[in-house]
Tab-separated table of N, CA and C in Angstrom:
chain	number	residue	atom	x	y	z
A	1	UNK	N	21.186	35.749	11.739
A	1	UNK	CA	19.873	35.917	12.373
A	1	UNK	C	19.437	34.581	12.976
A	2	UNK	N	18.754	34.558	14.011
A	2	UNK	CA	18.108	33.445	14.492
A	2	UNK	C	17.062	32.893	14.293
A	3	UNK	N	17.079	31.965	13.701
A	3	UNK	CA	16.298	30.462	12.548
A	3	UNK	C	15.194	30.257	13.808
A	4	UNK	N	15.860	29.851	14.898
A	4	UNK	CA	14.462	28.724	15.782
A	4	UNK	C	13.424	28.734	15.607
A	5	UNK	N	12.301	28.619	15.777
A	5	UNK	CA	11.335	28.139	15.072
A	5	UNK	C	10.541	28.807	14.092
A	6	UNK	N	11.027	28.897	13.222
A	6	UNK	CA	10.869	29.317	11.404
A	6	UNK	C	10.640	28.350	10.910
A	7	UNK	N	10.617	27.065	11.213
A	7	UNK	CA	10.464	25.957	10.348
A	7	UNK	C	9.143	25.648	10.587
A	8	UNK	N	8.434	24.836	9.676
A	8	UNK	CA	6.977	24.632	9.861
A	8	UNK	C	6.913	23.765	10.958
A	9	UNK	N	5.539	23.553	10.735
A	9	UNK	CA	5.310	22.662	12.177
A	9	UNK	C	3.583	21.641	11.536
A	10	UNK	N	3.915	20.317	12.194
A	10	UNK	CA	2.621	19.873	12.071
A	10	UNK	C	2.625	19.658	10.440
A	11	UNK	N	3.597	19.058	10.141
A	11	UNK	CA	3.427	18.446	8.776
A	11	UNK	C	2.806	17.350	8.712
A	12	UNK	N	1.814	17.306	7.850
A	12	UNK	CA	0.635	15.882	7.631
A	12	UNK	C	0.350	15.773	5.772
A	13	UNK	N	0.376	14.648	5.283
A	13	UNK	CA	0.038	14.502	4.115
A	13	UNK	C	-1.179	13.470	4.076
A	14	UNK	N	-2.020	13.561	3.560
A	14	UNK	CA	-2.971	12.315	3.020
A	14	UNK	C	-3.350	12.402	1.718
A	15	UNK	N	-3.011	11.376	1.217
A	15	UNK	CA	-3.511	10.690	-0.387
A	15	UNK	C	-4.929	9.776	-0.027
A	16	UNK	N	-5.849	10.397	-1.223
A	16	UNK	CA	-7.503	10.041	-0.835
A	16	UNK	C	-7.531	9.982	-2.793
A	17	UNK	N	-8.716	9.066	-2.316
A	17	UNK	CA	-9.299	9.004	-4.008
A	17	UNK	C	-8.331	8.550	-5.493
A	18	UNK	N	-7.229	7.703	-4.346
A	18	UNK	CA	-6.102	6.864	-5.285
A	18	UNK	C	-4.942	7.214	-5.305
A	19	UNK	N	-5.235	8.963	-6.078
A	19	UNK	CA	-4.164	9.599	-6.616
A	19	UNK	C	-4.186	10.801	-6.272
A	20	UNK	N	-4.710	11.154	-5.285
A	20	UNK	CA	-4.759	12.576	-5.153
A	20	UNK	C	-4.251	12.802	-3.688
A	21	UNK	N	-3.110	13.938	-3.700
A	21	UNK	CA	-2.414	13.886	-2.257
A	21	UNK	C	-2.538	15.548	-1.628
A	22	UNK	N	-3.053	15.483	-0.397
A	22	UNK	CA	-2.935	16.846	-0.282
A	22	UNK	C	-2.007	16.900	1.210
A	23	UNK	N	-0.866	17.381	1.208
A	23	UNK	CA	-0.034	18.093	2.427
A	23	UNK	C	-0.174	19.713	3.278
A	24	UNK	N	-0.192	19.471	3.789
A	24	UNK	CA	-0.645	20.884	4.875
A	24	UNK	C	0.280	20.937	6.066
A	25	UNK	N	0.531	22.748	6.636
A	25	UNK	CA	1.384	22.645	7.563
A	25	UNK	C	1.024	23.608	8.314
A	26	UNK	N	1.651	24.174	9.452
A	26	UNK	CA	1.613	25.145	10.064
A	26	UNK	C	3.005	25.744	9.920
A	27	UNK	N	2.511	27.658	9.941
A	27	UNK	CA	3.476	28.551	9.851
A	27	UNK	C	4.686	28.179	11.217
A	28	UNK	N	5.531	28.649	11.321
A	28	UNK	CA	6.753	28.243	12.434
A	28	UNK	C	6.148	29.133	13.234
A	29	UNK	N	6.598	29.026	14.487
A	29	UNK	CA	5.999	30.056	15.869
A	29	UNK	C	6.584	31.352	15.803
A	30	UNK	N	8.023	31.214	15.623
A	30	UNK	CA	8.697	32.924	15.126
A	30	UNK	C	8.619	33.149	14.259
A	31	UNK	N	7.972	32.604	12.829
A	31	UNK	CA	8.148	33.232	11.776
A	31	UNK	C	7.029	34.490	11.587
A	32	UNK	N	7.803	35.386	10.725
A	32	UNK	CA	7.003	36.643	10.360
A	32	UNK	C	6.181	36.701	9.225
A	33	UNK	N	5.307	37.426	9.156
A	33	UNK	CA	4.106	37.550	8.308
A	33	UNK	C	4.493	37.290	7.253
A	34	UNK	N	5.832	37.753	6.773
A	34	UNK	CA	6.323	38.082	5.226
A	34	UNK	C	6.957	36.140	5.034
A	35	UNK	N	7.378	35.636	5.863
A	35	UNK	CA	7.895	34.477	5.422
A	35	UNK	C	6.665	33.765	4.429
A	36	UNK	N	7.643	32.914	3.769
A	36	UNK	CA	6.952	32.119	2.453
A	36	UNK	C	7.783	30.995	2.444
A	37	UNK	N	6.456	29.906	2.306
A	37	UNK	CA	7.681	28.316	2.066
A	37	UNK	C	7.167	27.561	0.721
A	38	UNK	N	8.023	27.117	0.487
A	38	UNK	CA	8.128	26.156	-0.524
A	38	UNK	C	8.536	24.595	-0.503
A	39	UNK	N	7.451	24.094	-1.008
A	39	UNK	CA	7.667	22.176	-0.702
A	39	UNK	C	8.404	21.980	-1.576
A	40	UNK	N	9.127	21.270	-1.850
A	40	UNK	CA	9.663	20.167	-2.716
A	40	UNK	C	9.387	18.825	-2.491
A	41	UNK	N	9.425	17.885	-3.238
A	41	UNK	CA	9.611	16.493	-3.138
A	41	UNK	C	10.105	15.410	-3.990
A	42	UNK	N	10.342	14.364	-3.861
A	42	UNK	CA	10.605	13.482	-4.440
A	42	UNK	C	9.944	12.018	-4.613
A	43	UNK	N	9.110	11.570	-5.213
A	43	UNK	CA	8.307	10.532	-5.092
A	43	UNK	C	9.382	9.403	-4.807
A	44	UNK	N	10.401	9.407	-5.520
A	44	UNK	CA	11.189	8.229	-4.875
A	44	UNK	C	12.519	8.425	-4.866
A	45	UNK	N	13.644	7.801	-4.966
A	45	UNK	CA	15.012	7.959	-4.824
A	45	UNK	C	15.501	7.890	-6.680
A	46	UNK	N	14.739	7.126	-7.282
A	46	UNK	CA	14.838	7.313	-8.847
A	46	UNK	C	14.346	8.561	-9.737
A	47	UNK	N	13.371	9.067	-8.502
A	47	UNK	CA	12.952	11.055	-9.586
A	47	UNK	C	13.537	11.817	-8.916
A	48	UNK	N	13.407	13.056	-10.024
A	48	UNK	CA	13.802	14.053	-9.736
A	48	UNK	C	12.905	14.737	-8.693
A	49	UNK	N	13.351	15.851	-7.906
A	49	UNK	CA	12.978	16.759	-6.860
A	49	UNK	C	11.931	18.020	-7.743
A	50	UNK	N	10.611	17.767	-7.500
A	50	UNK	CA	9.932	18.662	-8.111
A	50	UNK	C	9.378	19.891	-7.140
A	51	UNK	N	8.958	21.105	-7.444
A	51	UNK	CA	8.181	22.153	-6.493
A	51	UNK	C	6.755	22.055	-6.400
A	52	UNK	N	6.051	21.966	-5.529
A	52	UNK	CA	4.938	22.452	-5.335
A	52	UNK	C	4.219	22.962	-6.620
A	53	UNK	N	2.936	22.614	-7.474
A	53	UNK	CA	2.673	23.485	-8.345
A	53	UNK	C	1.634	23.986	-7.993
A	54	UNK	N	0.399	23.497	-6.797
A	54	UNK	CA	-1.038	24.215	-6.405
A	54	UNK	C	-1.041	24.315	-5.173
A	55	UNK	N	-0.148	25.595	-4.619
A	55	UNK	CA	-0.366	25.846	-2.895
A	55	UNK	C	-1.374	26.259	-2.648
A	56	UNK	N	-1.968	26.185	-1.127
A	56	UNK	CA	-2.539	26.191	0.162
A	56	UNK	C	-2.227	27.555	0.680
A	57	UNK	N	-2.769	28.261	0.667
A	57	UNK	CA	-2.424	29.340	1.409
A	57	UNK	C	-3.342	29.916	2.405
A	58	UNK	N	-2.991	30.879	3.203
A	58	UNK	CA	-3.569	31.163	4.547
A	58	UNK	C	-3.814	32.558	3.926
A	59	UNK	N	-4.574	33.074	4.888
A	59	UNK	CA	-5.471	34.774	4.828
A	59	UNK	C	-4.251	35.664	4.571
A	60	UNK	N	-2.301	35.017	5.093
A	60	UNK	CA	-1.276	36.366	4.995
A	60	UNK	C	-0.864	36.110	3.286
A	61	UNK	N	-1.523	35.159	2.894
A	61	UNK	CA	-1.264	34.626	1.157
A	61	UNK	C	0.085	33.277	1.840
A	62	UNK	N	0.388	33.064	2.502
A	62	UNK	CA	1.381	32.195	2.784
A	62	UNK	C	1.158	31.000	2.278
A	63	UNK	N	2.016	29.956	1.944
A	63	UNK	CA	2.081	28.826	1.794
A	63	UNK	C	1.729	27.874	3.181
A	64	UNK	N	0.664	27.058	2.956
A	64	UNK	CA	0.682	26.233	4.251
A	64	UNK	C	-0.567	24.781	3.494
A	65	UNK	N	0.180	24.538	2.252
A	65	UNK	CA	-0.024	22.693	1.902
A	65	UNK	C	-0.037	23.224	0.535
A	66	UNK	N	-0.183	21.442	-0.160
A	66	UNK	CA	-0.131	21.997	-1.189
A	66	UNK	C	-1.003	20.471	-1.827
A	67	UNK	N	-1.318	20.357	-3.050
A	67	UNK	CA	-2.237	19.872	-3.280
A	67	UNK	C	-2.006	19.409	-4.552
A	68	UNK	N	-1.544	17.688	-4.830
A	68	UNK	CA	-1.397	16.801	-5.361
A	68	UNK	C	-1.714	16.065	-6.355
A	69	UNK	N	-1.892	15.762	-7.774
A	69	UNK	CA	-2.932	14.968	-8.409
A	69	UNK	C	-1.859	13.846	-9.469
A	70	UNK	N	-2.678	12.552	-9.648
A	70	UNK	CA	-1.605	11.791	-10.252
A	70	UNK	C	-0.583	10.900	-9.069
A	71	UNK	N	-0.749	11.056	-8.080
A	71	UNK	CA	0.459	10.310	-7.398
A	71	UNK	C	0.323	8.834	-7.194
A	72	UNK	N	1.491	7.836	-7.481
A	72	UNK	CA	0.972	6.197	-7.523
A	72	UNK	C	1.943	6.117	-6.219
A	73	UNK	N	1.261	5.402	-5.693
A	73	UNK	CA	1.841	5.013	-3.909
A	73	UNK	C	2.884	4.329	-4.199
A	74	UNK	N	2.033	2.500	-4.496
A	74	UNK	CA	3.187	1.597	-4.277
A	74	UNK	C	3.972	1.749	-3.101
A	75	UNK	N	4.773	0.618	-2.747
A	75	UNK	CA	5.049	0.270	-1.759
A	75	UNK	C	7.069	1.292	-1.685
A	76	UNK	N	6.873	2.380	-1.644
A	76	UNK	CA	7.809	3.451	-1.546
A	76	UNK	C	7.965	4.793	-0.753
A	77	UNK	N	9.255	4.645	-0.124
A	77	UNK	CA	8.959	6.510	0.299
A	77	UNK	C	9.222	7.364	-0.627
A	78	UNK	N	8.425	8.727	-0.278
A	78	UNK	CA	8.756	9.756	-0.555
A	78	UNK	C	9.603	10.810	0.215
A	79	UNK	N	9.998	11.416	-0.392
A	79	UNK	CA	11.093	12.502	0.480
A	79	UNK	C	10.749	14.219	0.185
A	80	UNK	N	10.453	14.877	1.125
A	80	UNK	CA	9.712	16.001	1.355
A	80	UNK	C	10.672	17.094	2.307
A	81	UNK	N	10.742	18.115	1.404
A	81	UNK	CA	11.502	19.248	2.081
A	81	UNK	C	10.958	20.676	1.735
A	82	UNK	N	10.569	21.406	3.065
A	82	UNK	CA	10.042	22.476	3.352
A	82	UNK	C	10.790	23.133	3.426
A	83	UNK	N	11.306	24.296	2.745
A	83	UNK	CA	12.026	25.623	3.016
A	83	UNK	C	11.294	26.970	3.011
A	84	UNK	N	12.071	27.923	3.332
A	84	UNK	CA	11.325	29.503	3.078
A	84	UNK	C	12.327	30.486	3.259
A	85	UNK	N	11.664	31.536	2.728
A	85	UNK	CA	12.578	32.619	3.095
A	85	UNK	C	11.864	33.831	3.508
A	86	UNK	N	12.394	35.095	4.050
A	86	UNK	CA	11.672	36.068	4.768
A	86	UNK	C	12.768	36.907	4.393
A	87	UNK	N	12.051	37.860	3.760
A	87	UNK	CA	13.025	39.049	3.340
A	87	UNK	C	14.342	38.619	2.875
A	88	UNK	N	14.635	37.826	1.974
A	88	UNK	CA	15.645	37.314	1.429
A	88	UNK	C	16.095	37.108	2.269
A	89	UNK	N	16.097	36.508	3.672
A	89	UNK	CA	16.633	35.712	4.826
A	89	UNK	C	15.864	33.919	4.538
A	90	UNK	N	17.017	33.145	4.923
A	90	UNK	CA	16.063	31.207	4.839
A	90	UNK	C	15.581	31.372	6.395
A	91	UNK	N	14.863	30.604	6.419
A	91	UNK	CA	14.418	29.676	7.564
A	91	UNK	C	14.787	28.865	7.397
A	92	UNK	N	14.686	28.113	8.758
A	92	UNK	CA	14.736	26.741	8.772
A	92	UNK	C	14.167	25.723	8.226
A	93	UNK	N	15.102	24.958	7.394
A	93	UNK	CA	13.850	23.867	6.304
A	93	UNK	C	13.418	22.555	7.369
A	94	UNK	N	12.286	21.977	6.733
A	94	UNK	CA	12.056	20.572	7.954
A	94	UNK	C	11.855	19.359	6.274
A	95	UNK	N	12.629	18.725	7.200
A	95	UNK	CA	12.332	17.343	5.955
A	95	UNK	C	11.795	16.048	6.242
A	96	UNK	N	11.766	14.976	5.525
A	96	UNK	CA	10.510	14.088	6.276
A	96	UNK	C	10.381	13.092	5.159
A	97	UNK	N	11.073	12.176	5.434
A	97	UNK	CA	10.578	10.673	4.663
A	97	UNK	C	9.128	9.913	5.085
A	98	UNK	N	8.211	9.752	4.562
A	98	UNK	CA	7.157	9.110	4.115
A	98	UNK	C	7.000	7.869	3.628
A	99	UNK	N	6.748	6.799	4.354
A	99	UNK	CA	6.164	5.561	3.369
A	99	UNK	C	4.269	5.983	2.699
A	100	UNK	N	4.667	6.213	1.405
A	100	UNK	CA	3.167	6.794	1.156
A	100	UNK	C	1.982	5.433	1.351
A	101	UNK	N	2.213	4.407	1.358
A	101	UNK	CA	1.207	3.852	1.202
A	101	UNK	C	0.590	3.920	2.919
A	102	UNK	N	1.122	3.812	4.022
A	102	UNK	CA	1.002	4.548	4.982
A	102	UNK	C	0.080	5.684	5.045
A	103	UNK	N	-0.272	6.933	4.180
A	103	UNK	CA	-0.738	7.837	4.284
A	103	UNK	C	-2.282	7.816	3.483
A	104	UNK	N	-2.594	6.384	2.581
A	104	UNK	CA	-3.352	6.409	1.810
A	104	UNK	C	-4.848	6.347	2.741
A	105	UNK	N	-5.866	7.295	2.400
A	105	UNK	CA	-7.388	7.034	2.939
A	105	UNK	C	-8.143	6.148	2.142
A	106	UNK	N	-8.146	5.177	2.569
A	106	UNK	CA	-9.158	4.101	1.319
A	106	UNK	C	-10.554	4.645	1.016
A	107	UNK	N	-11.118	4.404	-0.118
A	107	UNK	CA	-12.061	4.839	-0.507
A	107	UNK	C	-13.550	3.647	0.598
A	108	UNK	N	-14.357	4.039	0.522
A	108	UNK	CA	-15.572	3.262	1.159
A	108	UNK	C	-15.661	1.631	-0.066
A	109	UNK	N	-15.824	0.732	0.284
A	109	UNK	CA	-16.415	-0.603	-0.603
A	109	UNK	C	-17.299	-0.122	-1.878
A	110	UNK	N	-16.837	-0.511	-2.714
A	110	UNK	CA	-17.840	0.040	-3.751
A	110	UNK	C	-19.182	-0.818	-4.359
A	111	UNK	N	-20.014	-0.664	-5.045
A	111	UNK	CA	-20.948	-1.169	-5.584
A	111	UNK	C	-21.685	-2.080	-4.611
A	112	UNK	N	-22.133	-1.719	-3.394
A	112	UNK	CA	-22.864	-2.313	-2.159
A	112	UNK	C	-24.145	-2.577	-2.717
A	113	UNK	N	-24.568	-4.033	-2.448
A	113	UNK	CA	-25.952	-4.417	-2.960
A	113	UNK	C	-26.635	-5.110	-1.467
A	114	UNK	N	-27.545	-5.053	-0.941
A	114	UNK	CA	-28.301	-5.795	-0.110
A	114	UNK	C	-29.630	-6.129	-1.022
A	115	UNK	N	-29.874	-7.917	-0.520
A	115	UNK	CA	-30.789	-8.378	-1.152
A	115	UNK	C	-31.380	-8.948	-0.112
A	116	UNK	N	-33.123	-9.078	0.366
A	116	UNK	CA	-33.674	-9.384	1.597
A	116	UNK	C	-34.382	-10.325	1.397
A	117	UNK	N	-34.826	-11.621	1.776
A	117	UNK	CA	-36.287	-12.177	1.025
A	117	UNK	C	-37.142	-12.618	2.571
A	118	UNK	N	-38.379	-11.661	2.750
A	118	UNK	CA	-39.318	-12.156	3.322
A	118	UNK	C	-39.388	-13.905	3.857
A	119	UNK	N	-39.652	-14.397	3.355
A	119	UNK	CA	-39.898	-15.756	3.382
A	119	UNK	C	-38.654	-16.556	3.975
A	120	UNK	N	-37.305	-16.410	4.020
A	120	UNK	CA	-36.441	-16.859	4.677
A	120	UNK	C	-35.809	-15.937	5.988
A	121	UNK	N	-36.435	-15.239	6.070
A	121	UNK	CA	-35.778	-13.644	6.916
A	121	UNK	C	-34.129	-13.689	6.962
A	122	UNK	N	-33.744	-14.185	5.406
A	122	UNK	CA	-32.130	-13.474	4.993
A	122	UNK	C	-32.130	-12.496	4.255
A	123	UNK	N	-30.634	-11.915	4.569
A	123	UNK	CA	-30.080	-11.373	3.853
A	123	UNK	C	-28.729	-11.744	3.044
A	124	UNK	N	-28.590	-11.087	2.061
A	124	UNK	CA	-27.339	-10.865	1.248
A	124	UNK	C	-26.843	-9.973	0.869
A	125	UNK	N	-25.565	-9.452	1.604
A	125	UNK	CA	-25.081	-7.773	1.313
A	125	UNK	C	-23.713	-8.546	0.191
A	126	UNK	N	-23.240	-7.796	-0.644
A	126	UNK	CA	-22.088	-8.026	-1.383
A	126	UNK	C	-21.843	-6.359	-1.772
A	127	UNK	N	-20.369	-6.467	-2.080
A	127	UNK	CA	-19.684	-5.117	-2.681
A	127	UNK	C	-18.583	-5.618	-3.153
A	128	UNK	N	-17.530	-4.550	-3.614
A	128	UNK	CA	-16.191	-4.894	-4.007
A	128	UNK	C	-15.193	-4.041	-3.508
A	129	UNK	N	-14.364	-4.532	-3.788
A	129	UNK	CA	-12.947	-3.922	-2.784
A	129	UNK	C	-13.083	-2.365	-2.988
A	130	UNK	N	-12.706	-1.505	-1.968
A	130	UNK	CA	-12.320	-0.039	-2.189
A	130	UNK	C	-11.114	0.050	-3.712
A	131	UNK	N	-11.035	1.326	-3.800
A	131	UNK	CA	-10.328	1.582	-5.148
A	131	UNK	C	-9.300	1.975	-4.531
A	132	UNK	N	-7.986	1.446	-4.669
A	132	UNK	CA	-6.719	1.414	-3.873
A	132	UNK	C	-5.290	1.269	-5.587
A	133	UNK	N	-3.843	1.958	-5.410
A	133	UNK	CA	-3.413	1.763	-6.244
A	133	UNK	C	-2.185	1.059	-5.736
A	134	UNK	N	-2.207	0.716	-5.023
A	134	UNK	CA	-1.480	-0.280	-4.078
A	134	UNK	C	-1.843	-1.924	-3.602
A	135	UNK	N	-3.173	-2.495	-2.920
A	135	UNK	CA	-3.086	-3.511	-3.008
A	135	UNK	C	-3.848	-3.610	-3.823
A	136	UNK	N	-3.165	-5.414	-3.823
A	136	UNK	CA	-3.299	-6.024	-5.628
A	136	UNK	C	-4.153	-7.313	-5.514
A	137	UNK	N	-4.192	-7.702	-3.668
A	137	UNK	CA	-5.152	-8.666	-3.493
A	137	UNK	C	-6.260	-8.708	-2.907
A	138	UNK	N	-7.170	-8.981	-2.959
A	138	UNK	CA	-8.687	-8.236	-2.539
A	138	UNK	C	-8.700	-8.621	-0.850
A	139	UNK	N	-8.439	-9.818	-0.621
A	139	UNK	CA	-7.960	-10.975	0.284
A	139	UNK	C	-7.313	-9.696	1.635
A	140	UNK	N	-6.622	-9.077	1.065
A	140	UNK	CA	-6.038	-8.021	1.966
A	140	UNK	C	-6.993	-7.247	3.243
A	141	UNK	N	-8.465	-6.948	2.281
A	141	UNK	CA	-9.278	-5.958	3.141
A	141	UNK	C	-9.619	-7.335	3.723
A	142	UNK	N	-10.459	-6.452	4.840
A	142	UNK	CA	-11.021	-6.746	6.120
A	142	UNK	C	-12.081	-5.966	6.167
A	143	UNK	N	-13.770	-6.444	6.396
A	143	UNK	CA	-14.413	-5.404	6.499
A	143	UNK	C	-15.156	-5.591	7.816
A	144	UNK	N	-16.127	-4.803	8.202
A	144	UNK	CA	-17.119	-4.644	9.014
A	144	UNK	C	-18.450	-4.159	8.892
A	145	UNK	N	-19.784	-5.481	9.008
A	145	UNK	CA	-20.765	-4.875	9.431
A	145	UNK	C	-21.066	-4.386	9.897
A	146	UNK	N	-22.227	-3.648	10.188
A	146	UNK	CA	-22.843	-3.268	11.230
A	146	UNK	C	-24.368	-3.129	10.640
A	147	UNK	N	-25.447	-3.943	10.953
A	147	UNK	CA	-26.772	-4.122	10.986
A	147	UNK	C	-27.610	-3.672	12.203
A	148	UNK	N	-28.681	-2.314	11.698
A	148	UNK	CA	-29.086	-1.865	12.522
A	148	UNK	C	-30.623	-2.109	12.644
A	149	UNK	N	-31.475	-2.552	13.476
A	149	UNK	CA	-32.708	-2.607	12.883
A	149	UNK	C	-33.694	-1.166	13.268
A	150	UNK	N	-34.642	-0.842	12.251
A	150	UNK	CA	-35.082	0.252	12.499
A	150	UNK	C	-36.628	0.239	12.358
């Protein structure tokens, strides 16, 4: 039978809130209602290949992401393989190395204080680094004001 585009499409992962990773995809353009996929992955070249345990599914019940908790970035790829099958027929699998720290959404600066004093017309804003499980030196971020007067 003919595979062509049975394979997903528009694979995207983002890890937010440290440890938490969620991947999402689109169904293949020929695939049929009944197809079903399954992620696998591998956090690194030293683990084992685990399945998906909390899919994403669409209105046909299909698989389309799946949803992550616990994952430590560090400076490593991961290795990701999409398969399926349709009526005990495969599709086409799509696979996809990842540098995760690449994919990480940093959290906002935490513990933001502004202090104002009348009498000198300063200010003093301070915070602390976003919550990241990857960098280890604060020195790393880069931030940006923006002071608006109202």
């Amino acid at each position: 039978a003919d595979m062509n585009g049975t394979a997903i499409e528009n694979f995207v992962c983002v890890i937010f809130n440290v440890s938490f990773m969620n991947c999402t995809w689109h169904v293949g353009r020929t695939a049929a209602e009944d197809t079903q996929y399954f992620l696998y992955w591998r956090p690194s070249k030293k683990e084992d290949v685990t399945e998906c345990q909390n899919y994403i599914k669409d209105n046909c019940g299909r698989h389309t992401g799946c949803r992550f908790q616990n994952v430590t970035v560090e400076n490593k790829y991961a290795y990701f393989l999409v398969n399926g099958s349709r009526s005990g027929q495969n599709v086409q699998p799509y696979e996809e190395k990842i540098l995760l720290y690449q994919i990480e959404k940093l959290t906002p600066p935490l513990n933001v204080t502004v202090n104002c004093t009348e009498a000198s017309h300063r200010c003093s804003i301070r915070w602390q680094p976003p919550r990241t499980s990857h960098v280890k030196k604060s020195s790393c971020f880069k931030y940006e004001i923006v002071i608006e007067n109202k």
